[in-house]
Coordinates of C-alpha atoms in Angstrom, one line a residue:
M1 CA -216.8 -102.9 91.6
R2 CA -217.2 -106.7 90.9
N3 CA -217.2 -109.1 93.8
I4 CA -213.6 -109.9 94.8
A5 CA -213.4 -113.6 93.9
L6 CA -209.9 -113.6 95.1
V7 CA -210.8 -116.3 97.5
M8 CA -214.3 -117.0 96.4
A9 CA -217.0 -117.3 99.0
L10 CA -217.4 -120.8 97.5
C11 CA -213.8 -122.1 97.5
L12 CA -212.3 -125.0 95.7
M13 CA -211.2 -127.8 98.0
F14 CA -207.7 -129.2 97.2
V15 CA -205.6 -131.9 98.8
T16 CA -201.9 -131.2 99.1
S17 CA -199.3 -133.6 97.8
C18 CA -198.6 -134.8 101.4
G19 CA -202.3 -135.5 102.1
K20 CA -203.6 -132.5 104.0
A21 CA -206.9 -131.0 102.9
E22 CA -206.6 -127.2 102.3
E23 CA -209.1 -124.7 101.1
V24 CA -207.5 -122.7 98.2
P25 CA -209.2 -120.0 96.3
Q26 CA -209.9 -119.9 92.6
A27 CA -208.4 -117.0 90.7
A28 CA -210.3 -113.8 91.3
G29 CA -212.6 -112.8 88.4
Q30 CA -211.6 -115.8 86.4
T31 CA -213.8 -116.9 83.6
E32 CA -214.7 -120.6 83.4
G33 CA -212.3 -121.0 80.5
A34 CA -209.4 -119.3 82.4
A35 CA -210.0 -121.6 85.3
E36 CA -209.8 -124.6 83.1
E37 CA -206.5 -123.4 81.6
D38 CA -205.0 -122.7 85.0
V39 CA -205.3 -126.3 86.1
G40 CA -203.4 -127.4 83.0
G41 CA -205.9 -129.1 80.8
A42 CA -208.3 -130.6 83.3
S43 CA -210.4 -133.6 82.3
D44 CA -214.1 -133.2 81.5
A45 CA -214.9 -134.8 84.9
Q46 CA -212.6 -132.3 86.6
Q47 CA -214.2 -129.4 84.7
G48 CA -217.6 -130.6 85.8
D49 CA -216.4 -130.6 89.4
M50 CA -215.3 -127.0 89.0
A51 CA -218.7 -126.0 87.7
E52 CA -220.3 -127.7 90.7
A53 CA -217.9 -125.8 93.0
E54 CA -219.0 -122.5 91.4
S55 CA -222.6 -123.5 92.1
G56 CA -221.8 -124.1 95.7
E57 CA -220.5 -127.7 95.8
A58 CA -216.9 -128.3 96.8
A59 CA -214.6 -129.9 94.2
Q60 CA -212.0 -132.5 95.1
S61 CA -208.6 -132.6 93.5
Q62 CA -205.2 -134.1 94.4
L63 CA -203.5 -130.8 93.8
D64 CA -202.5 -127.9 95.9
I65 CA -203.1 -124.6 94.1
T66 CA -199.4 -124.2 93.7
D67 CA -199.3 -127.5 91.8
T68 CA -201.3 -125.9 89.0
I69 CA -198.7 -123.1 88.5
P70 CA -195.5 -123.8 86.6
L71 CA -192.1 -122.8 88.0
N72 CA -190.6 -119.7 86.5
I73 CA -187.0 -119.8 87.4
I74 CA -184.8 -117.2 85.7
D75 CA -181.1 -117.9 85.2
D76 CA -179.7 -114.8 86.9
N77 CA -178.2 -113.7 90.2
Y78 CA -181.5 -113.6 92.1
R79 CA -181.5 -117.1 93.6
T80 CA -182.4 -119.1 96.7
Y81 CA -179.1 -120.2 98.3
Y82 CA -178.6 -123.1 100.7
E83 CA -175.6 -122.5 103.0
V84 CA -173.7 -125.8 103.6
F85 CA -171.1 -126.5 106.2
V86 CA -169.6 -129.6 104.5
Y87 CA -168.1 -130.8 107.8
S88 CA -171.5 -131.4 109.3
F89 CA -173.6 -132.2 106.3
Y90 CA -173.3 -135.8 105.1
D91 CA -170.5 -138.3 105.6
S92 CA -169.7 -140.7 102.7
N93 CA -166.8 -142.7 104.1
G94 CA -167.7 -143.3 107.7
D95 CA -165.1 -141.1 109.4
G96 CA -167.8 -139.0 111.1
I97 CA -166.9 -135.9 109.0
G98 CA -169.0 -134.6 106.1
D99 CA -167.3 -134.5 102.7
L100 CA -167.9 -133.6 99.1
Q101 CA -168.9 -137.0 98.0
G102 CA -171.5 -137.0 100.8
L103 CA -172.8 -133.6 99.6
I104 CA -172.9 -134.9 96.0
S105 CA -175.0 -137.8 97.1
K106 CA -177.5 -135.4 98.8
L107 CA -177.8 -132.8 96.0
D108 CA -181.2 -134.1 95.0
Y109 CA -182.4 -133.1 98.5
I110 CA -181.4 -129.5 97.7
N111 CA -182.4 -129.6 94.0
D112 CA -182.8 -132.7 91.8
G113 CA -182.8 -130.7 88.6
D114 CA -186.2 -131.9 87.5
D115 CA -188.9 -129.2 87.5
T116 CA -191.6 -131.9 87.2
T117 CA -190.8 -133.4 90.6
D118 CA -191.7 -132.0 94.0
E119 CA -189.3 -133.9 96.2
D120 CA -186.4 -131.4 96.5
L121 CA -186.2 -128.1 98.4
G122 CA -185.9 -126.1 95.2
C123 CA -182.9 -124.1 96.1
N124 CA -180.9 -123.1 93.0
G125 CA -177.8 -121.8 94.7
I126 CA -175.3 -123.3 97.2
W127 CA -173.0 -121.3 99.4
L128 CA -170.1 -123.5 100.6
M129 CA -168.4 -122.5 103.8
P130 CA -164.7 -122.8 103.4
V131 CA -163.4 -126.0 101.8
H132 CA -159.7 -125.1 101.5
P133 CA -157.0 -126.9 103.5
S134 CA -157.0 -125.6 107.1
P135 CA -155.8 -126.8 110.5
T136 CA -159.2 -126.0 112.1
Y137 CA -162.6 -127.6 111.8
H138 CA -164.3 -124.4 110.6
K139 CA -161.5 -123.7 107.9
Y140 CA -161.6 -120.0 108.1
D141 CA -157.8 -120.0 108.3
V142 CA -156.6 -121.2 104.9
T143 CA -153.2 -122.8 104.3
D144 CA -153.7 -123.2 100.5
Y145 CA -156.1 -121.2 98.4
Y146 CA -155.7 -123.5 95.4
D147 CA -156.8 -126.9 96.9
I148 CA -159.5 -128.8 98.8
D149 CA -159.0 -129.9 102.4
P150 CA -158.2 -133.6 102.4
V151 CA -160.9 -134.4 105.0
Y152 CA -163.5 -133.1 102.5
G153 CA -162.0 -134.8 99.4
T154 CA -159.9 -133.9 96.4
L155 CA -160.0 -131.4 93.6
D156 CA -161.5 -134.1 91.4
D157 CA -164.3 -134.5 93.9
F158 CA -164.9 -130.8 93.8
K159 CA -165.0 -130.8 90.0
E160 CA -167.5 -133.6 90.1
F161 CA -169.6 -131.6 92.6
L162 CA -169.5 -128.6 90.3
A163 CA -170.6 -130.7 87.3
A164 CA -173.5 -132.2 89.3
C165 CA -174.6 -128.8 90.4
D166 CA -174.4 -127.4 86.9
E167 CA -176.7 -130.3 85.7
R168 CA -179.2 -129.2 88.3
G169 CA -179.1 -125.5 87.6
I170 CA -177.4 -124.8 90.9
K171 CA -174.9 -121.9 91.1
V172 CA -172.1 -122.5 93.6
I173 CA -170.4 -119.7 95.5
M174 CA -167.3 -120.4 97.7
D175 CA -166.3 -118.8 100.9
L176 CA -163.3 -116.6 100.1
V177 CA -161.3 -115.6 103.2
L178 CA -159.1 -112.6 102.3
N179 CA -158.8 -110.7 105.6
H180 CA -156.4 -113.3 106.9
S181 CA -154.7 -116.6 106.2
S182 CA -153.7 -119.3 108.5
S183 CA -150.5 -118.9 110.5
K184 CA -149.6 -122.2 108.9
H185 CA -149.8 -120.8 105.4
P186 CA -146.4 -121.1 103.5
W187 CA -146.6 -117.3 102.8
F188 CA -146.6 -116.5 106.5
Q189 CA -144.2 -119.3 107.4
E190 CA -141.6 -118.1 104.9
A191 CA -142.0 -114.5 106.0
C192 CA -141.4 -115.4 109.6
T193 CA -138.4 -117.5 108.8
Y194 CA -137.0 -114.6 106.7
L195 CA -137.4 -112.3 109.7
K196 CA -135.8 -114.7 112.1
N197 CA -132.7 -114.9 109.8
L198 CA -132.7 -111.2 109.0
G199 CA -130.9 -110.0 112.2
D200 CA -130.6 -106.3 112.4
G201 CA -131.0 -105.8 108.6
E202 CA -133.9 -104.1 106.9
P203 CA -136.5 -106.3 105.2
N204 CA -136.3 -106.5 101.4
T205 CA -139.4 -107.7 99.4
E206 CA -137.1 -108.8 96.6
E207 CA -135.5 -111.2 99.0
C208 CA -138.8 -112.3 100.5
P209 CA -142.0 -111.0 98.8
Y210 CA -144.1 -112.6 101.4
F211 CA -142.9 -110.1 104.0
D212 CA -145.2 -107.6 102.3
Y213 CA -148.2 -110.0 102.3
Y214 CA -148.8 -109.3 106.0
H215 CA -148.6 -106.4 108.4
F216 CA -145.3 -106.7 110.2
S217 CA -144.1 -104.0 112.6
K218 CA -141.3 -103.4 115.2
E219 CA -144.0 -101.7 117.4
E220 CA -146.3 -103.7 119.6
Q221 CA -149.9 -102.5 118.8
S222 CA -153.4 -103.6 119.6
G223 CA -154.2 -106.9 117.9
Y224 CA -150.5 -107.6 117.1
Y225 CA -148.5 -110.7 118.2
K226 CA -144.8 -111.4 118.5
V227 CA -143.0 -113.3 115.8
A228 CA -141.2 -115.9 117.9
G229 CA -137.4 -115.5 118.0
T230 CA -137.5 -111.9 116.7
D231 CA -138.3 -108.3 117.8
W232 CA -141.1 -108.1 115.1
Y233 CA -144.8 -108.2 115.6
Y234 CA -147.6 -109.1 113.1
E235 CA -151.3 -108.1 113.0
G236 CA -153.9 -110.7 113.8
Q237 CA -157.1 -109.0 114.8
F238 CA -159.2 -112.2 114.8
W239 CA -156.7 -114.6 116.5
S240 CA -153.0 -115.1 116.8
E241 CA -153.3 -118.0 114.3
M242 CA -155.0 -115.8 111.7
P243 CA -152.5 -113.2 110.6
D244 CA -154.1 -110.3 108.7
L245 CA -153.2 -109.9 105.0
N246 CA -151.9 -106.7 103.6
L247 CA -154.3 -106.0 100.9
D248 CA -152.4 -103.0 99.7
C249 CA -149.6 -105.3 98.5
E250 CA -149.7 -105.4 94.7
A251 CA -148.0 -108.8 94.6
L252 CA -150.7 -110.2 96.9
R253 CA -153.5 -108.6 94.8
D254 CA -152.0 -110.3 91.7
E255 CA -152.1 -113.5 93.7
I256 CA -155.8 -112.9 94.7
A257 CA -156.7 -112.3 91.0
K258 CA -155.0 -115.7 90.2
I259 CA -157.0 -117.4 92.9
T260 CA -160.4 -116.1 91.8
A261 CA -159.6 -116.9 88.1
Y262 CA -158.6 -120.4 89.1
W263 CA -161.9 -121.2 90.8
L264 CA -164.1 -119.4 88.3
D265 CA -162.4 -121.2 85.4
M266 CA -163.2 -124.4 87.2
G267 CA -166.9 -123.6 87.3
V268 CA -167.5 -121.8 90.5
G269 CA -170.2 -119.1 90.1
G270 CA -168.9 -116.5 92.6
F271 CA -167.7 -115.9 96.1
R272 CA -169.0 -115.2 99.6
L273 CA -166.5 -112.7 100.9
D274 CA -165.8 -113.2 104.6
A275 CA -165.4 -110.2 107.0
V276 CA -165.2 -107.4 104.5
K277 CA -165.4 -104.7 107.1
E278 CA -162.2 -106.1 108.6
Y279 CA -160.0 -105.9 105.5
Y280 CA -158.5 -102.7 106.7
T281 CA -158.7 -102.2 110.4
D282 CA -160.8 -99.1 111.1
G283 CA -160.7 -98.3 107.4
Q284 CA -164.2 -98.2 105.9
Q285 CA -163.3 -96.3 102.7
E286 CA -160.2 -98.5 102.2
N287 CA -162.4 -101.6 102.5
I288 CA -164.9 -100.2 99.9
D289 CA -162.0 -99.3 97.6
F290 CA -160.6 -102.8 97.8
L291 CA -164.0 -104.4 97.2
A292 CA -164.3 -102.1 94.1
W293 CA -161.0 -103.4 92.8
L294 CA -162.0 -107.0 93.6
T295 CA -165.4 -106.7 91.9
D296 CA -163.8 -105.3 88.8
V297 CA -161.3 -108.2 88.7
V298 CA -163.9 -110.9 89.2
K299 CA -166.5 -109.4 86.8
E300 CA -163.8 -109.1 84.1
Q301 CA -163.0 -112.8 84.7
K302 CA -166.6 -113.9 84.6
D303 CA -169.3 -111.3 84.0
D304 CA -172.1 -113.2 85.7
A305 CA -170.1 -114.1 88.7
Y306 CA -171.9 -113.3 92.0
L307 CA -170.3 -111.6 94.9
V308 CA -171.9 -111.3 98.4
G309 CA -170.1 -109.7 101.3
E310 CA -170.3 -110.1 105.0
A311 CA -170.2 -106.7 106.8
W312 CA -171.6 -107.2 110.3
L313 CA -172.6 -103.6 110.9
N314 CA -175.8 -101.6 111.3
I315 CA -177.7 -101.2 108.0
N316 CA -176.7 -97.5 107.5
E317 CA -173.0 -98.6 107.7
Y318 CA -173.1 -101.8 105.6
S319 CA -175.2 -100.1 102.9
R320 CA -172.3 -97.9 102.2
Y321 CA -170.3 -100.9 101.0
Y322 CA -172.6 -101.1 97.9
A323 CA -170.6 -98.1 96.6
S324 CA -168.0 -100.7 95.7
G325 CA -170.2 -102.0 92.9
M326 CA -170.4 -105.5 94.4
D327 CA -173.7 -107.4 93.9
S328 CA -174.8 -108.1 97.4
L329 CA -174.3 -107.6 101.1
F330 CA -175.9 -109.8 103.7
N331 CA -178.9 -107.9 105.2
F332 CA -178.2 -108.2 108.9
A333 CA -181.0 -105.8 109.8
F334 CA -183.6 -108.6 109.3
A335 CA -181.5 -111.5 110.7
G336 CA -180.9 -113.0 114.1
A337 CA -182.8 -112.8 117.4
E338 CA -182.7 -109.0 117.3
G339 CA -183.5 -108.6 113.6
V340 CA -186.7 -107.2 112.1
I341 CA -188.2 -110.7 111.4
A342 CA -187.8 -112.1 114.9
K343 CA -188.9 -108.9 116.5
V344 CA -192.1 -108.9 114.5
M345 CA -192.7 -112.5 115.3
N346 CA -192.2 -111.7 119.0
G347 CA -194.8 -108.9 119.0
T348 CA -193.5 -105.8 117.2
S349 CA -196.0 -104.3 114.8
A350 CA -196.1 -105.8 111.3
E351 CA -195.5 -102.3 110.0
K352 CA -191.8 -102.7 110.9
Y353 CA -191.4 -105.5 108.4
G354 CA -193.3 -103.6 105.7
T355 CA -191.7 -100.3 106.0
S356 CA -188.2 -101.9 106.4
C357 CA -188.7 -103.9 103.2
A358 CA -190.0 -100.9 101.3
S359 CA -187.1 -98.7 102.4
L360 CA -184.3 -100.9 101.0
T361 CA -184.5 -99.5 97.5
E362 CA -183.5 -96.1 98.8
T363 CA -181.1 -97.3 101.5
F364 CA -179.1 -99.5 99.1
G365 CA -180.0 -98.0 95.8
Q366 CA -178.4 -94.6 96.7
Y367 CA -175.0 -96.4 96.5
N368 CA -175.6 -98.9 93.8
E369 CA -178.8 -98.9 91.7
N370 CA -178.0 -102.5 90.6
Y371 CA -177.8 -103.9 94.1
I372 CA -179.2 -107.3 94.9
D373 CA -180.2 -107.6 98.5
A374 CA -179.1 -110.7 100.3
P375 CA -181.7 -111.5 103.0
F376 CA -180.9 -114.3 105.5
Y377 CA -182.5 -115.3 108.7
T378 CA -179.6 -117.2 110.4
N379 CA -176.1 -118.3 109.6
H380 CA -173.2 -120.2 111.1
D381 CA -172.3 -117.3 113.5
M382 CA -175.8 -117.0 115.0
A383 CA -178.0 -119.0 117.3
R384 CA -180.4 -121.0 115.4
S385 CA -183.9 -119.5 115.1
V386 CA -185.8 -122.1 117.0
G387 CA -184.5 -120.6 120.2
Y388 CA -186.0 -117.2 119.3
Y389 CA -189.5 -118.5 120.1
V390 CA -190.9 -120.1 123.2
G391 CA -194.4 -120.8 124.5
E392 CA -197.6 -120.6 122.6
N393 CA -197.4 -120.7 118.8
S394 CA -193.7 -121.1 118.8
L395 CA -193.8 -123.6 115.9
N396 CA -196.1 -121.3 113.9
R397 CA -193.7 -118.4 114.4
V398 CA -190.7 -120.5 113.3
K399 CA -192.5 -121.3 110.1
M400 CA -193.8 -117.8 109.4
A401 CA -190.4 -116.3 110.0
G402 CA -189.0 -118.6 107.4
A403 CA -191.5 -117.3 104.8
M404 CA -190.8 -113.7 105.7
N405 CA -187.2 -114.3 104.9
L406 CA -187.9 -116.2 101.7
F407 CA -190.4 -113.6 100.4
M408 CA -188.0 -110.7 100.6
S409 CA -186.5 -109.3 97.4
G410 CA -183.0 -110.3 96.5
S411 CA -181.0 -113.6 96.8
A412 CA -182.4 -115.3 99.9
F413 CA -180.2 -117.5 102.0
V414 CA -181.2 -120.5 104.1
Y415 CA -178.8 -122.1 106.6
Y416 CA -178.7 -125.9 106.4
G417 CA -181.2 -127.4 108.9
E418 CA -183.3 -124.2 109.3
E419 CA -185.8 -126.0 107.2
L420 CA -186.0 -128.6 109.9
G421 CA -186.1 -126.3 112.9
M422 CA -182.7 -127.5 114.1
K423 CA -181.4 -126.2 117.5
G424 CA -177.9 -124.7 118.2
S425 CA -176.8 -121.8 120.3
G426 CA -173.9 -120.7 122.5
K427 CA -170.5 -121.5 121.1
D428 CA -169.9 -121.7 117.4
E429 CA -169.6 -125.5 117.3
N430 CA -173.2 -125.8 118.6
K431 CA -174.4 -123.7 115.7
R432 CA -172.8 -126.1 113.2
A433 CA -174.3 -129.3 114.5
P434 CA -174.8 -132.3 112.2
M435 CA -177.5 -132.1 109.6
Y436 CA -180.5 -133.8 111.2
W437 CA -181.2 -136.5 108.6
S438 CA -182.3 -139.0 111.3
K439 CA -182.8 -139.3 115.0
D440 CA -180.5 -142.3 114.9
S441 CA -176.9 -141.1 115.0
E442 CA -175.8 -144.4 113.6
T443 CA -177.7 -143.9 110.4
E444 CA -175.6 -144.0 107.3
G445 CA -174.2 -140.5 106.4
M446 CA -174.8 -138.9 109.8
C447 CA -171.9 -136.7 111.0
D448 CA -170.4 -136.4 114.4
G449 CA -170.2 -132.6 114.3
P450 CA -167.3 -130.5 115.7
A451 CA -165.3 -132.1 118.4
D452 CA -166.1 -129.4 121.0
M453 CA -169.8 -129.3 120.3
D454 CA -172.1 -129.7 123.4
S455 CA -174.5 -132.6 123.6
F456 CA -178.1 -131.4 123.1
E457 CA -181.4 -132.8 121.8
M458 CA -183.3 -131.2 118.9
K459 CA -186.7 -129.7 119.6
Y460 CA -188.3 -130.9 116.4
D461 CA -188.2 -134.1 114.4
S462 CA -185.6 -135.1 111.9
L463 CA -186.1 -135.1 108.2
E464 CA -187.2 -138.8 108.3
E465 CA -190.3 -137.8 110.3
Q466 CA -190.9 -134.4 108.7
Q467 CA -190.9 -135.4 105.1
P468 CA -194.3 -137.3 105.2
D469 CA -195.8 -134.7 107.7
C470 CA -197.8 -132.0 105.9
D471 CA -197.6 -129.8 108.9
S472 CA -193.8 -130.0 109.3
I473 CA -191.4 -127.1 109.1
Y474 CA -189.7 -128.9 106.2
N475 CA -192.8 -129.0 104.1
Y476 CA -193.6 -125.4 104.9
Y477 CA -190.2 -124.3 103.8
K478 CA -190.4 -126.4 100.7
K479 CA -193.7 -124.8 99.7
A480 CA -192.4 -121.3 100.4
I481 CA -189.4 -121.8 98.2
K482 CA -191.6 -123.2 95.5
V483 CA -193.8 -120.1 95.6
R484 CA -190.7 -118.0 95.3
N485 CA -189.7 -120.0 92.2
Q486 CA -193.1 -119.6 90.6
N487 CA -193.3 -115.9 91.0
P488 CA -190.2 -113.9 89.8
E489 CA -191.7 -110.7 91.3
I490 CA -191.0 -112.0 94.8
A491 CA -187.3 -112.1 94.5
R492 CA -186.8 -109.3 91.9
G493 CA -189.6 -106.9 92.6
T494 CA -189.4 -103.4 94.2
A495 CA -191.5 -103.5 97.4
E496 CA -194.1 -100.9 98.3
Y497 CA -195.7 -101.0 101.7
L498 CA -199.5 -100.4 101.5
D499 CA -200.2 -98.8 104.9
Q500 CA -203.8 -98.0 104.1
V501 CA -204.7 -101.7 104.3
S502 CA -202.0 -102.8 106.7
G503 CA -202.3 -102.8 110.5
E504 CA -200.7 -103.9 113.8
K505 CA -200.5 -107.6 112.7
I506 CA -201.2 -107.2 108.9
C507 CA -198.5 -106.3 106.4
V508 CA -199.5 -105.8 102.8
L509 CA -196.7 -105.4 100.2
R510 CA -197.0 -104.8 96.5
K511 CA -194.0 -105.9 94.5
V512 CA -193.3 -104.7 90.9
Y513 CA -190.9 -106.4 88.5
D514 CA -190.7 -106.0 84.7
G515 CA -194.2 -104.4 84.5
S516 CA -195.8 -107.2 86.6
E517 CA -197.2 -106.8 90.1
V518 CA -197.9 -109.2 93.0
L519 CA -199.6 -108.6 96.3
L520 CA -198.3 -110.2 99.5
V521 CA -200.5 -110.2 102.5
F522 CA -199.0 -111.3 105.9
N523 CA -200.8 -111.9 109.1
T524 CA -198.0 -111.9 111.7
G525 CA -200.3 -112.5 114.7
A526 CA -202.0 -115.5 116.2
E527 CA -205.6 -114.3 115.7
N528 CA -207.7 -114.2 112.5
E529 CA -207.6 -110.8 110.8
A530 CA -210.0 -109.4 108.2
V531 CA -208.3 -107.3 105.5
D532 CA -210.4 -105.2 103.1
L533 CA -208.5 -105.1 99.8
S534 CA -211.1 -103.2 97.8
S535 CA -209.0 -100.1 97.6
I536 CA -205.9 -101.8 96.1
T537 CA -205.0 -101.9 92.4
L538 CA -202.8 -104.6 91.0
N539 CA -201.5 -104.5 87.4
G540 CA -203.7 -101.6 86.6
N541 CA -206.9 -103.2 87.9
A542 CA -208.8 -103.1 91.1
V543 CA -208.1 -106.3 93.1
G544 CA -210.8 -108.7 92.2
D545 CA -211.3 -107.9 88.5
T546 CA -208.6 -110.0 87.1
T547 CA -206.7 -111.1 90.2
E548 CA -205.3 -114.6 90.4
V549 CA -204.5 -116.3 93.6
R550 CA -200.9 -117.6 93.4
A551 CA -200.5 -119.1 96.9
T552 CA -201.6 -119.3 100.5
L553 CA -199.3 -120.5 103.3
T554 CA -201.0 -121.3 106.6
T555 CA -199.6 -122.7 109.8
G556 CA -202.9 -124.1 111.2
D557 CA -206.0 -125.9 110.1
E558 CA -207.9 -122.8 109.0
A559 CA -207.6 -121.6 105.4
V560 CA -207.4 -118.1 103.9
A561 CA -210.9 -117.1 102.8
I562 CA -212.4 -114.0 101.2
E563 CA -216.0 -112.9 101.0
G564 CA -216.7 -109.9 98.9
S565 CA -213.7 -107.7 99.2
V566 CA -212.6 -108.9 102.6
A567 CA -209.8 -111.4 103.1
T568 CA -209.9 -113.3 106.3
M569 CA -206.4 -114.3 107.2
P570 CA -205.9 -117.0 109.8
G571 CA -203.1 -116.5 112.4
Y572 CA -199.6 -116.6 110.9
S573 CA -200.6 -116.9 107.3
V574 CA -199.6 -115.5 103.9
L575 CA -201.7 -114.8 100.8
I576 CA -200.1 -114.0 97.4
V577 CA -202.2 -112.7 94.5
K578 CA -201.3 -111.4 91.0

């Protein structure tokens, strides 16, 4: 077997765009001509430098190896989504509350729409937490499904936002809350007024169709509340001000179909479906059946619409929801302080991550072969991830965990501020703190955050300090997203765990998509680890024959290096080859 030049014993020396020197390997087994082609038409002087590097002298360039590889972003439903809580993101009018115009002004931060620049995060999807009118700051209790909350702006602002996203190739999905409405919703208000005036008579949906939109009963039951001034009760499993909707009501289903069509016609790309396991209390099959109906409705209205559901259950339970035919369900097994990623970063064997990733095809595919996993690391209901790690190497583990989420197959989700290492735990308001643009709370655009949020200081710097810092969490996330965008196999590939070359801290995955394979090597521990890749084949060849290095992500000063067939992985590092 030829020497594995995957990371040559004599490496090229690159300088990243933010100024940090990084050893990055030349493609394995590359010919001189192939190397020239890879750097995109290097000058004669640069080619001469490469020749010197091959003879043992390090070449200097202003490019990181990922800067020599073009983006390969496919317009489908495998995307990298950025979850935005508009209330806390960016304030355009000085009232302390984020709004749509503020979000529009910061779209270039998420994605500037120009593949030739390297200033944006590179996310090509946005999940908007609820933006409908609501009496609460979080807006998960809707009073009008056809409008925008005035504190966020107007329908015209929303249309402008959609148009700006479309120009940038960003798909927008809206939170759609169907388990319940607000108690202030006219449907519920009219139904309660009708019952108050009904006396001893029997309800008639022809007189008041909204009576059938909710679960009313003469019997007091668990999770039910009294309708004031009557002997009726209504179901409100989440809160008295969030009455549960009766999703068996045909008139309500017709209304829901109008709601989805309204927003899809406006340009929304799909919906994040809140609390899908709660649609029917203790009714898993009924939940699945309703989701099947909703999926059919939405796909008929817009065939490429994307649906992702929240079913906060164990993986064996929420996997069953794929039988509905919906695109995605959030993968809670990998998320949060007790998820696979955090556990591995806190000492569990790397095998757990590898075998769990590889098992998803069977776990989800048995219910829907066209499933798209929806990995996420944190969201608005979870403590932020910085709090998962304390002590030595806590910063490195924060970074590495982000890559492990972004390098999973499916549509990956990033909660705003995770790319900065924001803090936030305890009550929900703390988890939805203002986006940390600046340490100066008086800086233009900074939000006040929810009124009941505790006062606390962030652990890591704001965006202002992190942007020019090569070693920042922000720049690490940005590079990981870029690598995801350069290699479609990462998001779309079927994962295979290669146990023969993996170990306690080393996880090696092969991903296959559309006949192409990539190899991902993770070192999840603090110490350097040597990985012998000589037994691995990739795209039909032994690794080293025609292998191309696609990226390395490191969290310290040491670079990934390979001599012969052995890759030396610094602590908390990732190597990707093709």
